[in-house]
Amino acid sequence: MHLIRAANRWVSYQDRKSVSRALREVYTAPNEDTARASLDAFEASELGQKYPQSVKVWRDAWERFIPFLQFPPAARRVLYTTNSIESLNAELRKATRNRGQFPNDTAALKTLWLMICNIEDKRAAQRAKKAKRAIECNGYVEGAKATGWKQAINQLAVAYPDRFADYL
């Protein structure tokens, strides 16, 4: 998502949809070779000629982008936008930075767990307020809707069994 925004920074407003549509072929490609061919085709197209800086953004970030192509398609859709993940990580960094040091690993894990619960409660309250719904007071939090999350988890568990064994 950040790469697309960075590429669109150089594109005029009326062409953003068409450029994004053309670049979709790059980030939805099944493998690196197809993605590179799609980027080359975009560069040779009228839009690529009109906005060479957008192509340069993709070329400069290529080495950081290609590991994304190794994930299965369902996992890519979930990982595609990381704003909520980045927001959560920022909140967790803030919580640990403000506390200084922890006496042991368990204390750090408890602090992080409580912060995650607190953050999710705030987000659930915001979602409930927007939808004019009351939050149930049973300790469970209404989660954000992530389309295809179950399929992505299944594909990631198959691809990385050693990382998922402890958590499933």
Coordinates of C-alpha atoms in Angstrom, one line a residue:
M1 CA 0.0 0.0 0.0
H2 CA 2.8 2.4 0.9
L3 CA 4.5 1.7 -2.4
I4 CA 1.4 2.4 -4.4
R5 CA 0.9 5.7 -2.5
A6 CA 4.5 6.6 -3.1
A7 CA 4.1 5.9 -6.8
N8 CA 0.9 7.9 -7.0
R9 CA 2.5 10.9 -5.4
W10 CA 3.9 11.7 -8.8
V11 CA 0.7 11.2 -10.7
S12 CA -1.9 13.8 -11.5
Y13 CA -5.3 13.3 -9.8
Q14 CA -7.2 12.5 -13.0
D15 CA -4.8 9.7 -13.8
R16 CA -4.5 8.1 -10.4
K17 CA -7.2 5.5 -10.9
S18 CA -5.8 4.3 -14.3
V19 CA -2.2 4.2 -12.9
S20 CA -3.3 2.3 -9.9
R21 CA -5.2 -0.1 -12.1
A22 CA -2.2 -0.6 -14.3
L23 CA 0.1 -1.2 -11.3
R24 CA -2.3 -3.7 -9.8
E25 CA -0.9 -6.1 -12.4
V26 CA 2.5 -5.8 -10.7
Y27 CA 1.5 -6.4 -7.1
T28 CA -1.0 -9.1 -7.8
A29 CA 1.4 -11.1 -10.1
P30 CA 1.9 -14.7 -9.1
N31 CA 5.7 -14.5 -9.1
E32 CA 8.6 -12.2 -9.5
D33 CA 9.1 -12.7 -13.3
T34 CA 5.5 -11.9 -14.0
A35 CA 5.6 -8.8 -11.8
R36 CA 8.8 -7.6 -13.5
A37 CA 7.2 -8.1 -16.9
S38 CA 4.1 -6.2 -15.7
L39 CA 6.3 -3.3 -14.5
D40 CA 8.2 -3.3 -17.7
A41 CA 4.9 -3.2 -19.7
F42 CA 3.7 -0.3 -17.5
E43 CA 7.0 1.5 -18.1
A44 CA 6.6 1.1 -21.8
S45 CA 2.9 2.2 -21.8
E46 CA 1.7 5.7 -22.2
L47 CA 1.1 6.1 -18.5
G48 CA 4.6 4.9 -17.7
Q49 CA 6.1 7.3 -20.2
K50 CA 4.0 10.1 -18.7
Y51 CA 5.0 9.3 -15.1
P52 CA 8.6 7.9 -15.1
Q53 CA 9.0 8.8 -11.5
S54 CA 6.3 6.3 -10.5
V55 CA 8.3 3.6 -12.3
K56 CA 11.4 4.7 -10.5
V57 CA 9.7 4.4 -7.1
W58 CA 8.9 0.7 -7.9
R59 CA 12.4 0.0 -9.3
D60 CA 14.0 1.5 -6.2
A61 CA 11.9 -0.5 -3.9
W62 CA 12.0 -3.7 -5.9
E63 CA 14.3 -5.7 -3.6
R64 CA 12.0 -4.9 -0.6
F65 CA 8.9 -5.7 -2.6
I66 CA 9.7 -9.1 -4.1
P67 CA 9.5 -11.0 -0.7
F68 CA 5.8 -10.0 -0.7
L69 CA 5.3 -12.1 -3.8
Q70 CA 6.4 -15.3 -2.0
F71 CA 3.2 -15.2 0.1
P72 CA 0.1 -17.1 -1.1
P73 CA -2.6 -14.8 -2.7
A74 CA -5.0 -15.0 0.2
A75 CA -2.2 -14.0 2.6
R76 CA -1.2 -11.1 0.3
R77 CA -4.7 -9.6 0.5
V78 CA -4.6 -9.6 4.3
L79 CA -1.0 -8.3 4.5
Y80 CA -1.5 -5.8 1.7
T81 CA -2.5 -2.9 4.0
T82 CA -0.6 -2.8 7.1
N83 CA -1.9 0.4 8.6
S84 CA -3.7 -1.3 11.5
I85 CA -0.6 -3.4 12.2
E86 CA 1.7 -0.3 12.2
S87 CA -0.7 1.5 14.5
L88 CA -0.7 -1.4 16.9
N89 CA 3.1 -1.7 16.8
A90 CA 3.4 2.1 17.5
E91 CA 1.1 1.8 20.5
L92 CA 3.1 -1.2 21.9
R93 CA 6.4 0.7 21.4
K94 CA 4.9 3.6 23.2
A95 CA 3.8 1.4 26.1
T96 CA 7.2 -0.3 26.5
R97 CA 9.2 2.9 26.1
N98 CA 7.2 4.7 28.8
R99 CA 7.7 1.8 31.3
G100 CA 11.5 1.8 30.9
Q101 CA 12.6 -1.7 31.9
F102 CA 10.8 -4.8 33.1
P103 CA 11.9 -7.1 35.9
N104 CA 11.4 -10.3 33.7
D105 CA 10.0 -11.5 30.4
T106 CA 6.7 -12.4 32.0
A107 CA 6.1 -8.8 33.1
A108 CA 6.9 -7.6 29.6
L109 CA 4.5 -10.1 28.1
K110 CA 1.7 -9.2 30.6
T111 CA 2.2 -5.5 29.8
L112 CA 2.0 -6.1 26.1
W113 CA -1.1 -8.3 26.5
L114 CA -2.9 -5.7 28.6
M115 CA -2.0 -3.0 26.1
I116 CA -3.4 -5.1 23.2
C117 CA -6.6 -5.6 25.1
N118 CA -6.8 -1.9 25.9
I119 CA -6.1 -0.9 22.3
E120 CA -8.7 -3.3 21.0
D121 CA -11.3 -2.1 23.5
K122 CA -10.8 1.4 22.3
R123 CA -11.1 0.4 18.6
A124 CA -14.2 -1.7 19.3
A125 CA -15.8 1.2 21.1
Q126 CA -15.1 3.5 18.1
R127 CA -16.5 0.9 15.7
A128 CA -19.6 0.5 18.0
K129 CA -20.1 4.2 18.2
K130 CA -19.9 4.6 14.4
A131 CA -22.4 1.7 14.0
K132 CA -24.5 2.9 16.9
R133 CA -24.2 -0.4 18.6
A134 CA -23.5 -1.1 22.2
I135 CA -20.5 -3.3 23.1
E136 CA -21.2 -6.4 25.0
C137 CA -19.6 -6.3 28.5
N138 CA -18.5 -10.0 28.5
G139 CA -14.8 -9.5 28.1
Y140 CA -14.7 -10.3 24.4
V141 CA -13.9 -7.6 21.8
E142 CA -15.6 -7.2 18.5
G143 CA -12.8 -7.7 16.0
A144 CA -12.1 -5.7 12.8
K145 CA -13.3 -7.3 9.7
A146 CA -10.5 -8.7 7.6
T147 CA -11.8 -10.4 4.4
G148 CA -10.2 -13.7 3.8
W149 CA -8.4 -13.9 7.1
K150 CA -9.2 -17.6 7.7
Q151 CA -7.9 -18.6 4.3
A152 CA -4.8 -16.6 4.8
I153 CA -4.1 -18.1 8.2
N154 CA -4.5 -21.6 6.7
Q155 CA -2.1 -20.8 3.9
L156 CA 0.4 -19.3 6.2
A157 CA 0.2 -22.2 8.6
V158 CA 1.0 -24.6 5.7
A159 CA 3.8 -22.4 4.4
Y160 CA 5.3 -21.8 7.9
P161 CA 4.4 -24.8 10.0
D162 CA 7.2 -24.3 12.5
R163 CA 6.1 -20.8 13.3
F164 CA 2.4 -21.7 13.8
A165 CA 2.8 -24.9 15.8
D166 CA 3.0 -23.1 19.2
Y167 CA 0.0 -20.9 18.6
L168 CA -2.6 -23.2 17.0

